[in-house]
Coordinates of C-alpha atoms and ligand atoms in Angstrom, one line a residue:
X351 CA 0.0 0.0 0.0
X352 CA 0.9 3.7 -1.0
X353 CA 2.2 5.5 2.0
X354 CA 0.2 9.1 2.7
X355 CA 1.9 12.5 3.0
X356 CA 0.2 16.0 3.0
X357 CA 1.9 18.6 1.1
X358 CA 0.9 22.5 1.4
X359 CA 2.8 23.9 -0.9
X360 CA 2.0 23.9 -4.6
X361 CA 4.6 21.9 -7.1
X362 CA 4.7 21.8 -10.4
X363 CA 2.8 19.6 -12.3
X364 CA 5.9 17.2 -13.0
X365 CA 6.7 17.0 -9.4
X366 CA 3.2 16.5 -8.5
X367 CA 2.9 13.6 -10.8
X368 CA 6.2 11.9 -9.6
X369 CA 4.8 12.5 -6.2
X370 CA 1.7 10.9 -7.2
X371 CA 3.4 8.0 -8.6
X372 CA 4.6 6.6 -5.0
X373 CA 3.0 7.6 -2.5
X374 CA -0.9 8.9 -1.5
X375 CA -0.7 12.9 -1.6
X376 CA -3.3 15.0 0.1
X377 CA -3.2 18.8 -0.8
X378 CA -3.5 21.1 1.9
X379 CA -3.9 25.0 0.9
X380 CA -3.0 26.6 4.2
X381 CA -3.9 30.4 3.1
X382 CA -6.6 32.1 4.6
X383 CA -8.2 32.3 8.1
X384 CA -9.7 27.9 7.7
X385 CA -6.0 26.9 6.5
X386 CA -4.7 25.7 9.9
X387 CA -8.2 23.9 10.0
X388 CA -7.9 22.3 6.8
X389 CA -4.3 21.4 7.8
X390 CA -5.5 19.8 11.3
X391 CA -8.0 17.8 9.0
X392 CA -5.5 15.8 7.0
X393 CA -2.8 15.5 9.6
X394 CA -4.0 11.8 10.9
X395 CA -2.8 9.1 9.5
X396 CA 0.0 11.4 7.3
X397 CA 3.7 9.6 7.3
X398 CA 5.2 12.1 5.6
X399 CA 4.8 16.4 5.2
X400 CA 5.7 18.5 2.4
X401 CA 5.9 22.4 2.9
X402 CA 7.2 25.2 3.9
X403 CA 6.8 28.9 5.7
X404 CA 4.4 27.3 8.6
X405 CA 4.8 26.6 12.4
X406 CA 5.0 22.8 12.6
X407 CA 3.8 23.1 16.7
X408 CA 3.5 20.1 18.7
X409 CA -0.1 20.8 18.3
X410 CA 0.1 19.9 15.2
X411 CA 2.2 17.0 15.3
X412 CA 0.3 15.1 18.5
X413 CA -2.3 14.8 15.4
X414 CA 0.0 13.1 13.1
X415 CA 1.0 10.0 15.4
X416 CA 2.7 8.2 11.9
X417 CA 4.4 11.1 11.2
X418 CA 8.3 9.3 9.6
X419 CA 9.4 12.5 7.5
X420 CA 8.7 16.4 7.7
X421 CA 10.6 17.7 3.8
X422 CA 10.7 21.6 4.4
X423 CA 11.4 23.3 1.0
X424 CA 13.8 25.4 2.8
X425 CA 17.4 25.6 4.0
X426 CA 16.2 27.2 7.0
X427 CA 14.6 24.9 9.9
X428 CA 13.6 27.9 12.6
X429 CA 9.9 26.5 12.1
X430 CA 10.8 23.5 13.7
X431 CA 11.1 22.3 16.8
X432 CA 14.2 20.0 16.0
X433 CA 14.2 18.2 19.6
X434 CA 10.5 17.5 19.6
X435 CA 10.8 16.0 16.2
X436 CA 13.6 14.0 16.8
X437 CA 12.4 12.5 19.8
X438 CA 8.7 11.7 18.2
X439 CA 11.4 9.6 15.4
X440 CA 10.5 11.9 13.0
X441 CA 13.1 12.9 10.1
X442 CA 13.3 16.6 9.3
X443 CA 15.0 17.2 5.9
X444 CA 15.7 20.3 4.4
X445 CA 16.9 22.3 1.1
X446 CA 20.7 23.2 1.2
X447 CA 22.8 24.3 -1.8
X448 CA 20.6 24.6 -4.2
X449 CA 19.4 27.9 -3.7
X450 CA 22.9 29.5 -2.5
X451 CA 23.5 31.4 -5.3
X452 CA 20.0 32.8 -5.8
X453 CA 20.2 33.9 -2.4
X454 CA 23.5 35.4 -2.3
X455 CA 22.8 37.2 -5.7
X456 CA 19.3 38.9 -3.8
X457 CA 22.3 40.1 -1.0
X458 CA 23.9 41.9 -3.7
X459 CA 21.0 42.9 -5.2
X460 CA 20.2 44.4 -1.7
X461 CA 23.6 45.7 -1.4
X462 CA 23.7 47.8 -4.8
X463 CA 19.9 49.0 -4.3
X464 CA 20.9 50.4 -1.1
X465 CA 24.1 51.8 -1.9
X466 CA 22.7 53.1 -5.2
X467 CA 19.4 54.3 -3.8
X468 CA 18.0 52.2 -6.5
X469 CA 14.3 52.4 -5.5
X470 CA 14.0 55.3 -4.2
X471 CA 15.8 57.1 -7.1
X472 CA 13.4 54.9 -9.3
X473 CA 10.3 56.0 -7.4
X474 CA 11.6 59.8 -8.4
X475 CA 11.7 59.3 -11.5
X476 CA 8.2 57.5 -11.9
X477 CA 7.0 60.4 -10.2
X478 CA 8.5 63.0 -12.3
X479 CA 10.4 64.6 -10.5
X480 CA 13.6 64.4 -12.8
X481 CA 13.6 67.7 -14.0
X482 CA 17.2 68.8 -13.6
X483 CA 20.2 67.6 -13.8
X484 CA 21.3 65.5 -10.4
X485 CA 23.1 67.1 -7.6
X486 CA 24.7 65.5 -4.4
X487 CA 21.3 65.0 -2.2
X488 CA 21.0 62.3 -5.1
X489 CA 24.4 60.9 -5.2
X490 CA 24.9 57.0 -3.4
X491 CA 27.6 55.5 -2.1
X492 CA 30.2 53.2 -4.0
X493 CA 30.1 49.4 -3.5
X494 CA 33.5 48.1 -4.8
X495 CA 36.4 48.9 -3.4
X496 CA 34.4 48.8 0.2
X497 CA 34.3 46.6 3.2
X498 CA 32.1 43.8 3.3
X499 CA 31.2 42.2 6.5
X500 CA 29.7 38.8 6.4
X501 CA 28.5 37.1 10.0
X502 CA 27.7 33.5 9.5
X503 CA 29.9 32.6 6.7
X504 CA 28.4 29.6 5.9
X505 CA 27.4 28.3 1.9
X506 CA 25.6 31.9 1.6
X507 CA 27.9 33.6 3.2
X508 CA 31.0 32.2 1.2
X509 CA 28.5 33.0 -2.6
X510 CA 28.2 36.7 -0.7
X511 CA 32.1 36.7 -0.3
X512 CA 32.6 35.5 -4.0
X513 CA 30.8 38.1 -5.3
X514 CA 32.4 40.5 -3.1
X515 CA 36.1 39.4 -3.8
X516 CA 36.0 39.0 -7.2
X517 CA 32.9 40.9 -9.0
X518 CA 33.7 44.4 -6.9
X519 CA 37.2 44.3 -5.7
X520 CA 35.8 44.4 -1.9
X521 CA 37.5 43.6 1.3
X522 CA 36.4 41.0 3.0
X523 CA 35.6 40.2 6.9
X524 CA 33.6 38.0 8.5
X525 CA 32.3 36.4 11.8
X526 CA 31.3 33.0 12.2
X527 CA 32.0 30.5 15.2
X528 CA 34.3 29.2 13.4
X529 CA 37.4 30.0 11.1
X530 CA 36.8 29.6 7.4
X531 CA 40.7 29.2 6.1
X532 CA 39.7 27.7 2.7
X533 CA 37.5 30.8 2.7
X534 CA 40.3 33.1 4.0
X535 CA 42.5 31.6 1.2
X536 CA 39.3 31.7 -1.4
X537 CA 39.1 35.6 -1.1
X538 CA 41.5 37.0 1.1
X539 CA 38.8 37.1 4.0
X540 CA 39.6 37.2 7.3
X541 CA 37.9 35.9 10.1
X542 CA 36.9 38.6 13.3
X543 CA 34.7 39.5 16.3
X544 CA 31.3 40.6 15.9
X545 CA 32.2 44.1 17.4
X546 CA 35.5 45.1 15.1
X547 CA 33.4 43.5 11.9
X548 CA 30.5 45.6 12.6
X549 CA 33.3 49.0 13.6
X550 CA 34.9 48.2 10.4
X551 CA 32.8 47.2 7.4
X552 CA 30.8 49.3 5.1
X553 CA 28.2 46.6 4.3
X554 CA 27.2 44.2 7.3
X555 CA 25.4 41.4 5.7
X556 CA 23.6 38.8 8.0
X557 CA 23.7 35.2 6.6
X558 CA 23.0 33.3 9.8
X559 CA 20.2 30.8 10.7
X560 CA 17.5 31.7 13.3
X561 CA 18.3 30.3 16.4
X562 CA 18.7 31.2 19.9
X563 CA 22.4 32.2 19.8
X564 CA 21.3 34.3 16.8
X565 CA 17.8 36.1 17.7
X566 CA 18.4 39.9 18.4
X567 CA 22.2 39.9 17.5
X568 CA 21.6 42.8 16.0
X569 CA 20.2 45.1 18.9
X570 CA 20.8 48.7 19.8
X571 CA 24.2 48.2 21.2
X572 CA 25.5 46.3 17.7
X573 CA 24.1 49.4 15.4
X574 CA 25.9 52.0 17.4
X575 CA 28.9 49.9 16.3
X576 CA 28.3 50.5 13.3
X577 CA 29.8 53.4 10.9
X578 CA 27.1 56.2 10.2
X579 CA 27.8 55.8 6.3
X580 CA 27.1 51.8 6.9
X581 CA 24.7 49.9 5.9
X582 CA 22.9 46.7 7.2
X583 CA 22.0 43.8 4.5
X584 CA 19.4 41.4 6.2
X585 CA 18.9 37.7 4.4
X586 CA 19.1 35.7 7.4
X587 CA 15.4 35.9 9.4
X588 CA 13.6 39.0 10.4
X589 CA 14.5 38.2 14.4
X590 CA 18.1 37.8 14.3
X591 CA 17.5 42.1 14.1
X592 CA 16.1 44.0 16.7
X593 CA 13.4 45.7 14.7
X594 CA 12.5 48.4 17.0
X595 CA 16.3 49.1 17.4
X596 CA 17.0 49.5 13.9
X597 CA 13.8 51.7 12.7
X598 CA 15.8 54.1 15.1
X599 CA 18.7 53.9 13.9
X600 CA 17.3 54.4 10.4
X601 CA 15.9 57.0 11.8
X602 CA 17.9 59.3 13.5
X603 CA 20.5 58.0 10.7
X604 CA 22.9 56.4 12.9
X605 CA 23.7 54.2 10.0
X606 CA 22.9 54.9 6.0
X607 CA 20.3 52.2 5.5
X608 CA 19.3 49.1 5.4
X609 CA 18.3 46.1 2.7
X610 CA 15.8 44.1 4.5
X611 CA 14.6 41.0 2.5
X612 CA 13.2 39.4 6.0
X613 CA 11.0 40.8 8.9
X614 CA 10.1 40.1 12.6
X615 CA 6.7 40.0 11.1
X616 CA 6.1 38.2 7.4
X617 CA 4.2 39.5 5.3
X618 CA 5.6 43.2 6.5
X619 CA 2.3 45.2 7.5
X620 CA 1.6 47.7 5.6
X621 CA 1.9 50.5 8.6
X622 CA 5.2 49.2 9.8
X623 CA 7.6 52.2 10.4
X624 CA 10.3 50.9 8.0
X625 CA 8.1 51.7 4.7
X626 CA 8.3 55.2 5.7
X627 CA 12.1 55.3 5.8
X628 CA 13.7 56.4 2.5
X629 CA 17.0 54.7 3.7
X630 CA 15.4 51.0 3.5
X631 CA 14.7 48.6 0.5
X632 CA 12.6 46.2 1.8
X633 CA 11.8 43.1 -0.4
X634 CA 9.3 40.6 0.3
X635 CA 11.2 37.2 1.5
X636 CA 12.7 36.9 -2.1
X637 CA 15.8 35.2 -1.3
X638 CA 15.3 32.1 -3.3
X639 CA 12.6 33.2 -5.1
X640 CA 13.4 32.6 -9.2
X641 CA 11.4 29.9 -11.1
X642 CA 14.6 27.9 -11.0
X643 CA 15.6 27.9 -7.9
X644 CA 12.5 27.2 -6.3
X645 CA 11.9 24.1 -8.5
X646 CA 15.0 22.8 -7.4
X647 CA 14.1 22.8 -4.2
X648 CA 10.9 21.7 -4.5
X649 CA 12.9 18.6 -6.3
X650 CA 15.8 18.5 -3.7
X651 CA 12.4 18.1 -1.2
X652 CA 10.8 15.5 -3.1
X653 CA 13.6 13.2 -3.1
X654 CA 14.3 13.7 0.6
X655 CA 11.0 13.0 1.1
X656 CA 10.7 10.0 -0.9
X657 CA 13.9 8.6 0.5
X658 CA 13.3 8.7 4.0
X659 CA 9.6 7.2 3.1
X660 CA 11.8 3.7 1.6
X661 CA 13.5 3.6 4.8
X662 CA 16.9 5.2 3.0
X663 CA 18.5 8.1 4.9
X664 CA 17.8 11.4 3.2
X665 CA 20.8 13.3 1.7
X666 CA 19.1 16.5 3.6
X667 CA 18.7 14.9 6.5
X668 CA 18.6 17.8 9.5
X669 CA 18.0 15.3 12.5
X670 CA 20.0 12.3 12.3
X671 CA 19.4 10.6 15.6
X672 CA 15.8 10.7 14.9
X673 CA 14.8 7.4 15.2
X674 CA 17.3 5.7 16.9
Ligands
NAP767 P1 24.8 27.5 6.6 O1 25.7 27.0 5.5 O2 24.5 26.6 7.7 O3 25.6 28.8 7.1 C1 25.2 29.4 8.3 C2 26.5 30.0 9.0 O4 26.1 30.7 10.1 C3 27.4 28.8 9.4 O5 28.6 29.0 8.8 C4 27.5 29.1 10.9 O6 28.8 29.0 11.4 C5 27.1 30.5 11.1 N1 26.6 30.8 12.4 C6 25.8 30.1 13.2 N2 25.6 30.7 14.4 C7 26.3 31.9 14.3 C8 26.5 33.0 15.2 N3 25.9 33.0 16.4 N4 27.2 34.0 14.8 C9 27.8 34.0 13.6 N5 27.7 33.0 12.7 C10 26.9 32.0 13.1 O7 23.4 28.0 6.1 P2 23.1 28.8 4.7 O8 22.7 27.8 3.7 O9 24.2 29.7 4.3 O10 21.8 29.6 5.1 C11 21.9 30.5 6.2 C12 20.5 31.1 6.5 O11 20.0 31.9 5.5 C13 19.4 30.0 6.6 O12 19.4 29.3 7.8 C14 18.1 30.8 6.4 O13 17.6 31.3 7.6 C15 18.6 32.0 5.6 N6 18.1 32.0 4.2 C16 17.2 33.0 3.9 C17 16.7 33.1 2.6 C18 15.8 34.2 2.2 O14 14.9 33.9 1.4 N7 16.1 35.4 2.6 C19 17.0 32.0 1.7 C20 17.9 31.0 2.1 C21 18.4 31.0 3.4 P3 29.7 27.6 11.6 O15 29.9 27.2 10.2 O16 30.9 28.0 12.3 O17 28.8 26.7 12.3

C-alpha cells in the first residue's frame, strides 16, 4: 500500500505527478483564516509532510502519530522544533545548496539597491520629478572597493564573499563561530569579532540561521557599532535584528540604510515604520525566489522526502538521531 503525506505547498505539475506516482498525496492549501483547519483535518494518518513557511507546533504534530518525515522546502529549519521531532522519530530534511547562489545574488542585489538608492531614485523618476540635472542630495555610495562584513559565513555567506572578492574588488571580513581558512585563502577574507566587523565594514550582511544564539544579535548596542555611512544587509530571518532598534537607527541615521529581504513579522504590515524610511529597500522574502531555484528545491524536497519514506536516509537529513 501507497504511504500518505500531506503537502501545502503547490509543485509543479511534473513534481506532483512523480509524487503521485509513489505515494498517497493530500493537498492542503493553508492560506486564509480555515488553512490551519484544513491542515489539522489531514494530519491523521499522514507519514510524511511537504511544505514550507508554517509553524510545525506540537499541536500539530500530536495529530499526526505516523508522522516518519517532515521535507521543508527550505534551508532554514527555525519553524521547527528539531528536539521535539527528533524525539517523536520523526526525520526533518531540508533544502541546502541549491538555492545559495540565488540567495546570495538577492544580498547583492540588496547591497547595490541600497548603496545606489536604487528604488527610491526609481520612485523619483516615476513620479516625475527628474527635472534637472542630479546634484549631491541624489548621489549613493560606492560598492567596490568597500568593506564587506559577512556574519555566518556559511554556503551563503562564502557565494556573498565571491561576489564580493571577485565581481567588486571588496574587502572582506567575516564572523562566524568558526574559522573559514579555505574561505580566507578563497578571497583574502579574514575571520573577526562581531564588534570590530561591525566597527569596520561598510556593508554588514547577516547570513545566519534563526536560532537562539542568533535572535536579536543585531540590537541597539551592535548598530551604534556601526559606521554612520554603513549599511545593514538582512537575508538571514527577520528576528536575528532588533526591529524596534533599527527603525531608530534608520531614523535618527545612525547608519545609512538598510536592505531588508526578511522581517520580525512576514508579510511586512503595511503601517510598519520601515516603509516610511527612504533609507530602507525592503523586499518581500525573495531570497530564493526565481522559477529555478524554487523548483529545485521543490525537487531536492521531493527526493528527501521519498527517501526517508523507503526507509533510505535522506541526503538533507537535519536530525540524524531521529529514530534511533
Ligand atoms: P549554513 O551553510 O549553515 O551557514 C550558516 C552559517 O552561520 C554557518 O557557517 C555558521 O557557522 C554561522 N553561524 C551560526 N551561528 C552563528 C552565530 N551565532 N554568529 C555568527 N555566525 C553563526 O546556512 P546557509 O545555507 O548559508 O543559510 C543561512 C541562513 O540563511 C538560513 O538558515 C536561512 O535562515 C537564511 N536564508 C534566507 C533566505 C531568504 O529567502 N532570505 C534564503 C535562504 C536562506 P559555523 O559554520 O561556524 O557553524
Amino acid at each position: 500500500m501507497k504511504k500518505r503525506i500531506v503537502l501545502y505547498k503547490r509543485l509543479s505539475d511534473t513534481l506532483m505527478a512523480r509524487l503521485q506516482q509513489q505515494v498517497d498525496v493530500t493537498w492542503v492549501d493553508t492560506a486564509g483564516p480555515d488553512g490551519l483547519a484544513r491542515l489539522r483535518d489531514a494530519l491523521p494518518g499522514a507519514q510524511g509532510l511537504l511544505g514550507a513557511s508554517l509553524r510545525l507546533d506540537s499541536g500539530l504534530l500530536d495529530l499526526a502519530p505516523q508522522l516518519e518525515v517532515v521535507a521543508s522546502v527550505s534551508v532554514g529549519v527555525d519553524n521547527y522544533d528539531i528536539a521535539d521531532l527528533t524525539r517523536r522519530g520523526v526525520m526533518l530534511t531540508n533544502t541546502p545548496d541549491v538555492l545559495t547562489e540565488t540567495t546570495a545574488d538577492t544580498g547583492f542585489a540588496l547591497i547595490l539597491a541600497s548603496a545606489r538608492r536604487v528604488v527610491e531614485l526609481a520612485g523619483w523618476v516615476r513620479d516625475g520629478q527628474w527635472q534637472a540635472n542630479l546634484g549631491p542630495a541624489h548621489f549613493g555610495t560606492d560598492v567596490h572597493g568597500k568593506t564587506l562584513g559577512i556574519i555566518g559565513m556559511g554556503r551563503i555567506g562564502e557565494a556573498l564573499a565571491r561576489r564580493g572578492a571577485a565581481g567588486f574588488g571588496m574587502r572582506v571580513l567575516y564572523h562566524s563561530p568558526r574559522a573559514k581558512p579555505a574561505v580566507e585563502a578563497r578571497y583574502d577574507a579574514r575571520h573577526c569579532s562581531l564588534d570590530d566587523l561591525l566597527q569596520q565594514a561598510d556593508f554588514v550582511c547577516l547570513t545566519v540561521p534563526l536560532s537562539a544564539a542568533t535572535e536579536g544579535l543585531i540590537g541597539a548596542r551592535e548598530l551604534a557599532l556601526m559606521k554612520p555611512e554603513a549599511m545593514l544587509v538582512n537575508i538571514a530571518r527577520g528576528r536575528v535584528v532588533d526591529e524596534a532598534a533599527l527603525i531608530e537607527a534608520l531614523r535618527e541615521k545612525r547608519i545609512r540604510g538598510a536592505g531588508l529581504d526578511v522581517f520580525v513579522q512576514e508579510p511586512l504590515p503595511s503601517d510598519s515604520p520601515l516603509l516610511q524610511l527612504d533609507n530602507v529597500v525592503a523586499t518581500p522574502h525573495i531570497g530564493s525566489a526565481t522559477h529555478d531555484t524554487r523548483e529545485a528545491m521543490a525537487r531536492c524536497a521531493v527526493d528527501n522526502l521519498l527517501s526517508a519514506l523507503a526507509g533510505e536516509r535522506p541526503a538533507n537529513l537535519v536530525n540524524p538521531t531521529a529514530g534511533r
